[in-house]
Amino acid sequence: MPIVTKAREVVIGALIAAAAGSIMYACATTKTTDLASGDAASKVYVAPGSYDQYYAFLSGGYNGQIGVYGLPSGRLLKFVSVFSQNPETGWGYNEESKPMLQTTYGTIPWDDTHHPELSQTDGVPDGRWLFINGNNTPRVARVDLTTFETTEILQIPNSAGGHASPFTTPSTKYIVSATRFSVPVPNTDVAIESYKKNFRGTLSFITADQPGKMDIAFQILLPGFNYDLGHAGKGPSDGWFFFTSYNSEQANEKLELNASQNDKDFIAAVNYRQAESCLAQGKARQVASEYFHNVMDEKSHQARAERKTSVRVLDPAACPGMVYYMPTPKSPHGVDIDPTGEYIVAGGKLATVIPVHSFSRLQKAIADKQFDGDVEGIPVVKYAATIAGEVQKPGLGPLHTEFDGKGNAYTSMFISSEIVKWKLGTWEVLDRMPVYYSVGHLMIPGGDSKKPWGQYVLSLNKITKDRYLPTGPELSQSAQLIDISGDKMRMLLDFPTIGEPHYAQALPAALIRDRQVKFYKLSENTNANVVKAESDGGITRTGKRVDIKMAAIRSHFAPDNIEGVQLGDTVYFHVTNIEQDWDIVHGFAVLGAENAELIMAPGATRTLKWLPKSPGIYPFYCTDFCSALHQEMQGYVRVSPAGSAVPLMANTSKKAMAQISGANADGRRSHDDHARPGGE
Ligand code: RUQ
Ligand code: CUA
């Protein structure tokens, strides 16, 4: 058991006191200090009917989703359903999407998202996909940026706390996931005290450039530290990946103190081309590991979950030259590579400087074998041999760094609540901007790529306190938009966010705006229960299972009267929105359904599973205000006792349908034009 020195306690105590101090100081001054310059309002004003310049994707943090905001306005555009059930889309409730939340632990209805990551081509965000990690039960997801829907989720085995994830290589060949918590691999019943002996870290490289085919290419087994964040090299450092770690002490209790003993922890520098060549030489072990790969079929709108059973694991000892450790002060959090690919910036959250390693010096140090011994066979490169410079007195609690593409770096300072601008190469601090309060990540559009759009930095603040009208004990988190186009930073805008955004990424709207799918083509819908015309609707019984196929179109369901359902039946409502028009969404809700409701995009089929609890009449209706006659969009299901003689019946006769359609044609369009501008 490590001994906590008095000196150490004093240092940590001072940092905590400084943190409290900065918050109090800021609270006291914020009311009187107008940080925004005079024309700030015009810089963020997006006139009615105009578009924002950037799409920004903010993780929802503990809500398990992704928030899409426009910048510079800060307007919330959408929430993308990912790792949590979402009552706005029916994600995880409807039968089509349920398999997406399947894991080896069963269905997980709520996870925690941290790091949105845009796909890249040659080191630049390309607008094809957005990836994000599920942190608690480690998974990665792909979101298709033509539909803003999650199309794929891969579980990561031999991992716990998928935090260093899903950072991409420059052409999206791989995304990665590293374990935050080391655990026994394979996971088994051991004494927690046997941490040093039995607990291991894993780095997972996941193939990502083929939609529907994500898989674990390989895992690297590492000492039992906590792996925190990562970034790929680019340009000269292309082919390398860098991961921070803390708790090189390998403490297994009271990490707050015991994992802060060493002056330096490590950045793992991983040569993944070397890993690939070791794989090709058959140096990996095939390790039995269960995990799920879930894919949403874009034509049938039906997800399938596939259980996988093994991964290839590489041990550094079996593949020399694959992993090196770079000592880095002190419990480093972020590791960020500058646009040129030469500098590796670490955010040592308890460090007093920002250390910057040089990739070319790392290569030379490796060639010259400038090592300080090894950790479990992994060479430790001498700090003095790789360090390019240290930013002195940057502030307190450096976490993350992004770049503007003009030779400047911006680092978030959690404890001193500020963003600090400094110069690459000279390491001098150029400017500081106080933020409210306690910034975690910061984000410049493309700011971790080869070509940042260095116009704004967004500060993602952890503590909100007095910034907005109070809303009880829970306040929304806050983001602040800062203009970085000039020499000095200028505060432009505060806006509240939903969930707890950790990281965010953004790109110019033009890269994805015109590629949006407006509706799903009904002619291409291959769902087993699709109806392509109102007359295709109907009801069938198979034992105690009843399937109702239904069309939804302004402003009715077909069929809309259903009889013959009995107590003890399991009823599936398969509702297809047969509209072929942008933004015409219908909903479906039936009285007493425990499994929520449906919401159907145009051209999509969604299924609600329903177990009626007692005989009677159950109304259903459309929940999305779709048209002037939205309130007329309703129907009834009759539930009879088990064994009842009421015949199975749905009013799908040609005559009834013709009447409905006829009524619909009268005057519907003109009303709809008012209800939904731009419709039809
Ligand atoms: S981090 S706690 Cu990205 Cu700074 Cu998650
Ligand atoms: Cu359809 Cu309201």
XYZ file of C-alpha atoms and ligand atoms in Angstrom:
687
model
C 0.000 0.000 0.000
C 1.560 3.302 -1.077
C 2.157 5.897 1.592
C 0.491 9.248 1.092
C 2.990 11.917 1.918
C 1.973 15.096 3.666
C 3.406 17.128 0.809
C 1.198 15.365 -1.705
C -1.896 15.977 0.359
C -1.014 19.629 0.553
C -0.613 19.894 -3.222
C -3.913 18.189 -3.930
C -5.591 20.237 -1.220
C -4.266 23.408 -2.810
C -5.582 22.407 -6.225
C -9.015 21.719 -4.824
C -9.004 24.997 -2.940
C -7.947 26.752 -6.130
C -10.845 25.125 -7.945
C -13.345 26.304 -5.371
C -11.738 29.711 -5.356
C -11.991 30.162 -9.079
C -15.651 29.264 -9.099
C -16.435 31.669 -6.291
C -14.423 34.391 -7.927
C -16.197 33.869 -11.212
C -19.626 33.824 -9.581
C -18.914 37.087 -7.878
C -17.818 38.860 -11.035
C -19.946 37.435 -13.778
C -22.861 39.753 -13.136
C -20.820 42.851 -13.566
C -18.379 41.801 -16.245
C -19.577 41.955 -19.810
C -17.173 39.679 -21.570
C -18.943 39.729 -24.880
C -17.836 42.541 -27.109
C -20.337 44.976 -28.570
C -21.067 43.274 -31.874
C -21.182 39.754 -30.434
C -24.933 39.490 -31.001
C -24.628 40.067 -34.730
C -21.905 37.409 -34.963
C -24.185 34.673 -33.659
C -27.479 35.912 -35.031
C -28.929 33.611 -37.664
C -31.952 35.334 -39.136
C -35.287 33.475 -39.330
C -35.203 31.166 -42.320
C -31.407 31.250 -42.570
C -29.115 28.372 -41.780
C -26.257 27.992 -39.383
C -22.788 27.706 -40.801
C -21.779 24.566 -38.880
C -23.384 21.392 -37.649
C -22.075 20.641 -34.159
C -22.500 17.193 -32.634
C -22.432 17.250 -28.844
C -22.493 14.042 -26.889
C -25.485 13.830 -24.594
C -23.267 12.357 -21.858
C -25.372 10.425 -19.394
C -28.451 10.584 -21.624
C -26.737 8.226 -24.058
C -27.620 10.243 -27.165
C -26.122 12.909 -29.434
C -27.371 16.484 -29.594
C -27.088 18.240 -32.949
C -26.766 21.996 -32.688
C -26.253 24.732 -35.247
C -23.323 27.087 -34.828
C -22.916 29.959 -34.352
C -26.522 30.248 -33.114
C -26.387 27.379 -30.612
C -29.847 26.293 -31.751
C -30.714 22.680 -30.955
C -31.669 20.884 -34.182
C -32.089 17.259 -33.203
C -31.272 14.470 -30.823
C -29.911 11.325 -32.440
C -30.891 8.134 -30.612
C -27.908 5.930 -29.888
C -27.305 3.992 -26.673
C -30.498 4.861 -24.790
C -34.170 4.365 -25.453
C -35.535 7.618 -26.782
C -39.196 8.548 -26.495
C -38.813 11.121 -29.225
C -38.024 8.527 -31.881
C -39.182 5.259 -30.316
C -35.592 4.021 -30.465
C -35.217 0.944 -28.286
C -38.987 0.701 -27.819
C -40.151 -0.361 -31.273
C -39.446 -3.917 -32.349
C -37.306 -2.834 -35.299
C -34.708 -1.017 -33.191
C -34.678 -3.181 -30.054
C -31.882 -5.450 -31.341
C -29.598 -2.403 -31.549
C -29.418 -2.266 -27.735
C -28.664 -5.966 -27.397
C -25.448 -6.881 -25.559
C -24.050 -9.994 -23.930
C -25.615 -8.640 -20.723
C -29.052 -8.432 -22.349
C -30.847 -5.291 -23.514
C -29.315 -2.162 -22.079
C -31.815 0.703 -22.164
C -29.516 3.498 -21.007
C -25.805 4.148 -21.459
C -23.448 7.095 -21.353
C -21.981 8.761 -24.478
C -18.761 10.752 -24.390
C -16.937 11.342 -27.641
C -18.556 12.043 -31.007
C -16.019 11.477 -33.782
C -16.530 12.388 -37.431
C -15.207 10.034 -40.066
C -12.218 11.386 -41.947
C -10.667 11.114 -45.373
C -6.952 11.837 -45.393
C -7.138 13.390 -41.948
C -10.061 15.749 -42.660
C -13.686 15.280 -41.514
C -15.661 14.140 -44.559
C -19.286 14.111 -43.360
C -19.946 10.429 -44.045
C -20.472 9.164 -40.524
C -20.303 10.122 -36.908
C -19.072 7.593 -34.381
C -19.658 7.691 -30.644
C -18.797 5.517 -27.663
C -21.039 3.888 -25.098
C -18.973 4.284 -21.991
C -20.487 2.055 -19.327
C -20.953 -1.136 -21.289
C -18.253 -0.506 -23.872
C -19.658 -0.108 -27.361
C -19.144 2.060 -30.407
C -21.879 3.274 -32.740
C -21.987 4.562 -36.287
C -24.458 7.302 -37.199
C -25.202 7.788 -40.892
C -25.092 11.523 -41.604
C -27.543 11.286 -44.516
C -30.301 10.146 -42.150
C -28.978 11.135 -38.697
C -29.788 7.604 -37.568
C -27.676 5.053 -35.788
C -27.033 2.232 -38.198
C -24.532 0.060 -36.361
C -23.376 -0.754 -32.818
C -20.425 -2.949 -31.864
C -19.817 -4.167 -28.331
C -16.201 -4.237 -27.101
C -15.264 -7.379 -25.158
C -12.506 -7.589 -22.511
C -13.122 -3.960 -21.658
C -14.896 -1.914 -18.981
C -15.521 1.769 -19.348
C -14.929 2.383 -23.064
C -13.684 5.929 -22.507
C -10.735 6.346 -24.924
C -13.097 5.905 -27.815
C -13.975 6.110 -30.711
C -11.098 8.175 -32.086
C -10.389 7.578 -35.756
C -7.343 7.007 -37.910
C -6.927 9.568 -40.714
C -8.943 7.631 -43.277
C -11.291 5.879 -40.873
C -9.660 2.495 -41.386
C -9.900 2.022 -37.631
C -11.636 3.620 -34.737
C -10.356 2.687 -31.302
C -11.640 1.884 -27.853
C -9.429 1.543 -24.790
C -10.540 0.291 -21.429
C -10.803 2.801 -18.624
C -11.089 0.152 -15.940
C -8.625 -2.658 -16.118
C -10.311 -5.990 -15.423
C -9.273 -9.620 -15.513
C -9.032 -10.814 -19.130
C -11.009 -13.021 -19.504
C -13.199 -11.604 -16.752
C -13.361 -13.979 -13.825
C -13.836 -14.199 -10.063
C -10.612 -12.992 -8.390
C -9.813 -10.975 -5.269
C -9.804 -7.241 -6.044
C -6.583 -7.114 -4.027
C -4.944 -9.209 -6.721
C -5.261 -6.210 -9.086
C -1.600 -6.018 -10.049
C -1.420 -9.678 -10.830
C -4.735 -10.239 -12.563
C -6.063 -6.990 -14.008
C -5.262 -5.943 -17.568
C -5.943 -3.084 -19.925
C -6.963 -3.554 -23.538
C -6.750 -1.336 -26.593
C -9.188 -2.311 -29.334
C -8.738 -1.415 -32.989
C -12.072 -1.586 -34.786
C -12.456 -1.684 -38.560
C -14.749 1.209 -39.422
C -14.639 2.147 -43.092
C -17.273 -0.337 -44.272
C -20.805 0.332 -43.075
C -22.455 -2.730 -41.569
C -19.113 -4.489 -41.141
C -17.531 -3.024 -38.025
C -15.501 -5.593 -36.159
C -12.645 -5.856 -33.711
C -9.573 -6.103 -35.948
C -7.376 -6.836 -32.925
C -6.873 -6.043 -29.268
C -3.598 -5.213 -27.557
C -3.194 -6.446 -23.991
C -1.499 -3.913 -21.700
C -0.574 -3.492 -18.037
C -3.456 -2.803 -15.677
C -3.512 0.995 -15.784
C -6.547 3.188 -16.498
C -6.529 4.141 -20.184
C -8.154 7.504 -20.623
C -8.073 9.103 -24.052
C -6.446 8.649 -27.423
C -5.711 10.218 -30.765
C -4.263 8.958 -34.018
C -1.137 10.368 -35.563
C -1.365 12.049 -38.950
C 1.032 13.178 -41.649
C 4.469 12.016 -40.461
C 2.942 10.236 -37.451
C 0.304 8.445 -39.545
C 0.354 4.784 -38.536
C 0.705 5.565 -34.830
C -1.903 5.923 -32.125
C -1.420 7.576 -28.748
C -3.301 6.725 -25.573
C -3.035 8.410 -22.185
C -3.107 6.382 -19.018
C -3.296 7.198 -15.350
C -2.953 5.022 -12.290
C 0.397 3.633 -13.377
C 0.589 2.951 -9.615
C -1.977 0.218 -10.272
C -3.896 1.178 -7.170
C -7.181 -0.558 -6.668
C -8.704 1.590 -3.919
C -9.044 5.293 -3.145
C -7.657 6.208 -6.558
C -8.205 9.875 -5.760
C -5.044 9.697 -3.651
C -3.370 6.461 -4.534
C -3.363 6.954 -8.293
C -1.736 10.382 -7.963
C 1.538 9.253 -6.428
C 3.791 9.016 -9.448
C 5.162 12.205 -10.926
C 4.638 10.782 -14.335
C 2.213 8.335 -15.860
C 2.375 7.194 -19.450
C 1.245 7.872 -22.952
C 1.228 4.583 -24.844
C 2.584 5.136 -28.362
C 1.246 2.347 -30.537
C 2.648 1.563 -33.966
C -0.435 -0.077 -35.441
C 1.251 -0.887 -38.747
C 3.611 -3.008 -36.687
C 0.554 -4.589 -35.057
C -0.833 -5.350 -38.520
C 2.381 -7.013 -39.580
C 2.456 -9.114 -36.383
C -1.127 -10.149 -37.134
C -0.100 -11.127 -40.647
C 2.719 -13.200 -39.178
C 0.233 -15.060 -37.020
C 1.500 -13.638 -33.741
C -1.945 -12.968 -32.298
C -3.798 -15.319 -29.986
C -7.412 -16.132 -30.756
C -9.209 -15.512 -27.458
C -12.759 -16.668 -26.793
C -14.747 -13.482 -26.104
C -18.458 -12.870 -26.525
C -19.791 -9.613 -27.923
C -22.594 -8.319 -30.112
C -22.587 -6.643 -33.488
C -25.919 -4.973 -34.253
C -26.849 -3.549 -37.627
C -29.893 -1.612 -38.766
C -30.853 -2.611 -42.295
C -31.614 0.600 -44.118
C -34.103 -1.001 -46.496
C -36.155 -3.124 -44.096
C -35.669 -0.690 -41.177
C -35.179 -3.837 -39.116
C -32.108 -4.309 -36.913
C -30.433 -7.632 -36.370
C -28.101 -8.566 -33.534
C -25.310 -11.033 -34.136
C -23.305 -12.732 -31.382
C -19.582 -12.981 -32.025
C -17.358 -15.364 -30.172
C -13.688 -14.507 -30.406
C -11.120 -11.774 -30.891
C -7.470 -11.691 -31.870
C -5.256 -10.459 -29.055
C -1.686 -9.227 -29.433
C 0.746 -9.236 -26.505
C 3.410 -6.530 -26.721
C 6.009 -9.154 -25.800
C 5.081 -11.151 -28.908
C 5.278 -8.092 -31.137
C 8.343 -5.950 -30.359
C 8.215 -2.412 -31.717
C 4.444 -2.195 -31.358
C 4.103 -0.270 -28.060
C 6.301 2.259 -26.246
C 5.545 4.206 -23.105
C 6.243 7.935 -22.983
C 6.400 9.212 -19.385
C 4.095 12.206 -19.041
C 3.243 14.342 -16.018
C 0.821 13.851 -14.195
C -2.263 11.656 -14.551
C -2.568 12.862 -18.173
C -6.115 13.104 -19.498
C -6.296 14.326 -23.111
C -3.691 13.507 -25.740
C -4.018 15.643 -28.840
C -1.989 15.669 -32.037
C -1.454 18.976 -33.819
C -2.480 19.384 -37.478
C 1.077 18.784 -38.741
C 1.270 15.445 -36.923
C 4.546 16.372 -35.190
C 3.371 17.427 -31.734
C 1.719 15.228 -29.141
C 0.117 17.415 -26.478
C -0.845 15.947 -23.121
C -3.254 17.432 -20.623
C -1.888 16.408 -17.230
C -4.827 17.291 -15.052
C -2.641 17.628 -11.948
C 0.405 18.938 -13.831
C 1.678 22.484 -13.619
C 2.838 22.562 -17.243
C 1.467 21.314 -20.560
C 4.042 18.860 -21.864
C 4.403 18.512 -25.627
C 6.174 15.509 -27.081
C 7.740 15.463 -30.518
C 6.992 12.608 -32.865
C 10.272 12.931 -34.737
C 12.183 12.907 -31.431
C 10.229 9.841 -30.361
C 11.344 8.077 -33.553
C 14.953 9.043 -32.942
C 14.800 7.990 -29.289
C 13.448 4.600 -30.330
C 16.179 4.206 -32.962
C 18.838 5.186 -30.380
C 17.258 2.992 -27.700
C 17.000 5.871 -25.239
C 15.007 3.847 -22.765
C 14.515 4.017 -19.010
C 13.867 0.315 -18.546
C 10.495 -1.180 -19.316
C 7.082 -1.946 -17.859
C 6.129 -5.574 -18.399
C 8.333 -5.679 -21.477
C 7.135 -2.338 -22.915
C 10.126 0.007 -23.354
C 9.826 3.323 -21.481
C 11.301 6.119 -23.612
C 13.233 8.794 -21.715
C 11.121 11.914 -21.077
C 13.998 14.212 -22.020
C 14.389 12.379 -25.313
C 10.837 12.952 -26.574
C 9.823 16.239 -25.024
C 9.664 19.156 -27.445
C 8.635 21.775 -24.936
C 6.471 22.604 -21.975
C 3.928 25.383 -21.783
C 4.775 27.128 -18.528
C 2.118 28.459 -16.153
C -0.777 27.623 -18.455
C -3.378 27.621 -15.655
C -4.723 24.871 -13.460
C -6.049 21.513 -14.517
C -5.246 21.249 -18.245
C -7.507 18.651 -19.865
C -7.885 18.893 -23.627
C -6.261 20.729 -26.522
C -7.544 21.610 -29.988
C -5.875 23.515 -32.801
C -6.837 26.363 -35.141
C -4.633 25.333 -38.065
C -2.714 28.605 -37.795
C -0.038 27.373 -35.420
C -2.011 27.933 -32.225
C -3.301 25.535 -29.636
C -6.195 26.016 -27.216
C -6.281 24.109 -23.946
C -9.173 23.745 -21.532
C -8.330 24.399 -17.882
C -10.819 22.681 -15.653
C -9.695 24.017 -12.305
C -8.985 27.616 -13.256
C -12.067 27.680 -15.564
C -10.468 29.150 -18.649
C -9.377 28.477 -22.178
C -5.744 29.218 -22.801
C -4.334 29.977 -26.233
C -0.674 29.195 -26.779
C 1.770 28.943 -29.633
C 3.091 25.675 -31.012
C 6.881 25.721 -31.178
C 7.496 28.641 -28.804
C 5.099 27.318 -26.138
C 4.242 30.852 -25.040
C 0.816 31.642 -23.676
C -0.867 34.183 -25.966
C -4.290 34.723 -24.455
C -6.783 33.494 -21.850
C -10.545 33.527 -21.745
C -12.434 32.825 -18.528
C -15.332 30.406 -19.004
C -18.339 29.638 -16.783
C -17.545 27.213 -15.192
C -15.081 24.352 -15.115
C -14.594 23.539 -18.770
C -14.132 19.877 -19.710
C -13.611 19.418 -23.426
C -13.340 22.264 -25.866
C -14.029 22.006 -29.569
C -12.888 23.777 -32.706
C -14.634 22.540 -35.880
C -12.114 20.074 -37.319
C -9.849 21.054 -34.421
C -8.313 17.607 -33.983
C -7.846 17.097 -37.733
C -5.321 18.065 -40.382
C -7.358 21.089 -41.469
C -9.203 22.841 -38.667
C -11.856 25.414 -39.564
C -10.371 27.716 -36.946
C -13.120 30.260 -36.561
C -14.687 29.354 -33.217
C -13.912 27.389 -30.118
C -16.784 25.937 -28.121
C -16.238 25.586 -24.399
C -18.155 22.639 -22.926
C -18.612 23.560 -19.306
C -19.317 21.114 -16.535
C -20.793 23.436 -13.947
C -23.516 25.953 -14.714
C -24.415 27.549 -11.373
C -25.894 30.981 -11.971
C -25.676 31.293 -15.753
C -29.345 30.765 -16.581
C -32.731 31.039 -14.944
C -32.567 28.444 -12.177
C -34.468 25.185 -12.641
C -34.319 23.474 -9.279
C -31.397 21.346 -8.096
C -30.545 20.185 -11.618
C -29.320 22.774 -14.027
C -28.643 22.250 -17.686
C -24.987 22.189 -18.685
C -23.638 25.153 -20.543
C -21.662 25.765 -23.690
C -19.940 28.961 -24.677
C -18.967 30.016 -28.161
C -15.790 32.020 -28.522
C -14.540 33.759 -31.651
C -10.924 32.809 -32.355
C -10.566 34.417 -35.768
C -8.476 37.306 -34.405
C -5.450 37.559 -32.118
C -7.563 37.744 -28.990
C -10.409 35.449 -28.133
C -13.838 37.046 -27.983
C -16.764 35.623 -26.039
C -19.854 35.506 -28.246
C -22.566 33.315 -26.791
C -23.779 31.168 -23.918
C -26.263 28.415 -24.583
C -27.664 25.598 -22.461
C -27.212 22.024 -23.609
C -29.069 18.812 -22.871
C -27.523 15.934 -20.972
C -23.885 16.459 -20.179
C -21.915 17.015 -23.339
C -18.426 15.681 -22.958
C -16.768 16.111 -26.300
C -18.228 17.558 -29.489
C -17.244 17.756 -33.119
C -18.386 20.100 -35.840
C -18.026 20.593 -39.551
C -19.225 23.072 -42.164
C -22.897 22.485 -42.870
C -22.230 22.413 -46.616
C -20.496 19.039 -46.204
C -23.721 17.273 -45.248
C -26.642 19.638 -45.677
C -27.487 18.754 -49.263
C -27.076 15.013 -48.853
C -29.996 14.512 -46.500
C -32.472 11.714 -47.132
C -35.899 13.365 -47.192
C -37.985 10.229 -46.969
C -37.491 6.503 -47.281
C -38.630 5.127 -50.625
C -41.675 2.982 -50.055
C -40.870 0.995 -53.189
C -37.575 -0.047 -51.535
C -39.049 -0.893 -48.131
C -38.345 -4.608 -47.584
C -39.766 -4.868 -44.061
C -41.557 -8.217 -43.725
C -44.689 -6.393 -42.571
C -44.694 -3.392 -44.857
C -47.902 -2.193 -46.460
C -47.347 -0.196 -49.608
C -50.969 0.807 -50.140
C -53.912 1.244 -47.807
C -55.590 -1.815 -49.290
C -52.630 -3.995 -48.173
C -53.506 -3.541 -44.511
C -55.090 -6.367 -42.557
C -55.052 -8.668 -39.581
C -53.850 -12.257 -39.169
C -53.812 -14.654 -36.259
C -51.133 -17.314 -35.641
C -52.076 -19.110 -32.431
C -51.986 -16.436 -29.727
C -50.119 -13.999 -31.882
C -52.013 -11.347 -33.808
C -50.298 -9.261 -36.477
C -51.979 -6.069 -37.624
C -50.528 -4.444 -40.709
C -51.574 -0.866 -41.006
C -50.958 2.137 -43.243
C -50.686 5.661 -41.899
C -51.358 8.542 -44.246
C -52.886 11.986 -43.748
C -55.195 11.785 -41.947
C -56.176 8.223 -41.135
C -55.011 4.712 -40.392
C -56.042 1.815 -42.603
C -57.465 -0.309 -41.107
C -58.854 1.844 -38.326
C -61.309 -0.559 -36.705
C -60.072 -3.910 -35.496
C -62.006 -6.709 -33.810
C -61.275 -10.296 -32.872
C -58.313 -9.684 -30.557
C -58.581 -11.774 -27.397
C -57.211 -11.547 -23.911
C -53.957 -13.494 -23.778
C -52.964 -12.493 -27.296
C -49.728 -10.775 -28.096
C -50.536 -8.098 -30.638
C -48.048 -6.579 -33.048
C -49.053 -3.341 -34.741
C -46.905 -2.962 -37.863
C -47.526 0.566 -39.019
C -46.066 1.879 -42.259
C -46.073 5.568 -42.951
C -46.867 5.451 -46.660
C -46.294 9.159 -47.208
C -43.599 9.981 -49.739
C -43.004 13.506 -48.672
C -40.361 15.253 -46.588
C -41.114 15.879 -42.920
C -44.503 14.162 -42.890
C -44.166 11.964 -39.845
C -46.980 10.041 -38.164
C -47.179 8.569 -34.709
C -49.130 5.688 -33.218
C -50.226 5.277 -29.620
C -52.738 2.807 -28.181
C -54.373 3.099 -24.777
C -52.499 1.273 -22.051
C -49.544 0.129 -24.158
C -46.696 -0.478 -21.750
C -44.145 -0.485 -24.514
C -44.556 3.166 -25.358
C -45.563 4.427 -28.777
C -44.387 4.535 -32.370
C -43.155 7.341 -34.517
C -42.805 6.613 -38.235
C -40.684 8.544 -40.688
C -42.168 8.739 -44.186
C -41.685 5.400 -45.942
C -40.684 3.525 -42.769
C -42.374 0.626 -40.970
C -42.415 0.462 -37.175
C -43.812 -2.228 -34.922
C -45.367 -1.916 -31.470
C -45.772 -5.021 -29.328
C -48.882 -4.859 -27.140
C -50.353 -7.194 -24.532
C -53.926 -6.142 -23.767
C -54.734 -6.583 -20.068
C -58.530 -6.728 -20.056
C -61.470 -6.932 -22.471
C -62.754 -3.635 -23.757
C -62.308 -0.959 -26.357
C -58.875 0.568 -26.889
C -58.539 3.725 -28.948
C -55.385 4.492 -30.866
C -54.332 7.738 -32.505
C -51.585 9.610 -34.311
C -49.231 11.419 -31.943
C -47.472 13.678 -34.453
C -49.381 16.760 -35.520
C -49.308 15.863 -39.191
C -52.155 17.726 -40.813
C -55.231 19.824 -40.307
C -57.158 16.626 -39.590
C -54.510 15.172 -37.302
C -57.006 15.036 -34.485
C -59.253 12.844 -36.657
C -56.423 10.365 -37.217
C -57.594 7.640 -34.842
C -59.173 4.192 -34.552
C -60.334 1.453 -32.166
C -59.284 -2.051 -31.202
C -61.855 -4.308 -29.590
C -60.453 -6.832 -27.111
C -62.707 -9.784 -26.240
C -62.326 -12.490 -23.574
C -60.178 -15.500 -24.437
C -62.134 -17.995 -26.555
C -64.640 -15.367 -27.721
C -66.501 -15.987 -30.982
C -65.910 -12.458 -32.323
C -64.317 -12.971 -35.730
C -61.037 -11.414 -36.700
C -61.939 -8.285 -38.598
C -60.311 -5.188 -39.988
C -62.202 -2.689 -42.059
C -60.083 -3.139 -45.098
C -62.916 -3.661 -47.562
C -62.385 -1.785 -50.825
C -65.519 0.202 -50.207
C -64.511 1.458 -46.789
C -61.080 2.387 -48.078
C -62.519 4.187 -51.058
C -64.704 6.221 -48.756
C -61.807 7.130 -46.538
C -59.630 8.113 -49.482
C -62.450 10.107 -51.032
C -63.089 12.047 -47.858
C -59.409 12.624 -47.604
C -59.087 14.085 -51.060
C -61.650 16.765 -50.247
C -59.839 19.813 -49.070
C -57.028 18.003 -47.274
C -54.237 19.495 -49.280
C -55.087 23.103 -48.733
C -55.261 22.554 -44.977
C -52.011 20.691 -44.952
C -50.246 23.458 -46.750
C -50.974 25.627 -43.769
C -50.093 23.006 -41.228
C -46.770 22.025 -42.773
C -45.179 24.638 -44.951
C -43.238 23.075 -47.777
C -45.172 19.817 -47.545
C -46.286 18.070 -50.754
S -13.414 13.187 -20.952
S -15.030 12.105 -18.238
Cu -13.665 13.104 -22.815
Cu -12.318 14.887 -20.612
Cu -14.931 11.840 -20.436
Cu -50.745 11.618 -38.558
Cu -51.132 13.207 -36.885
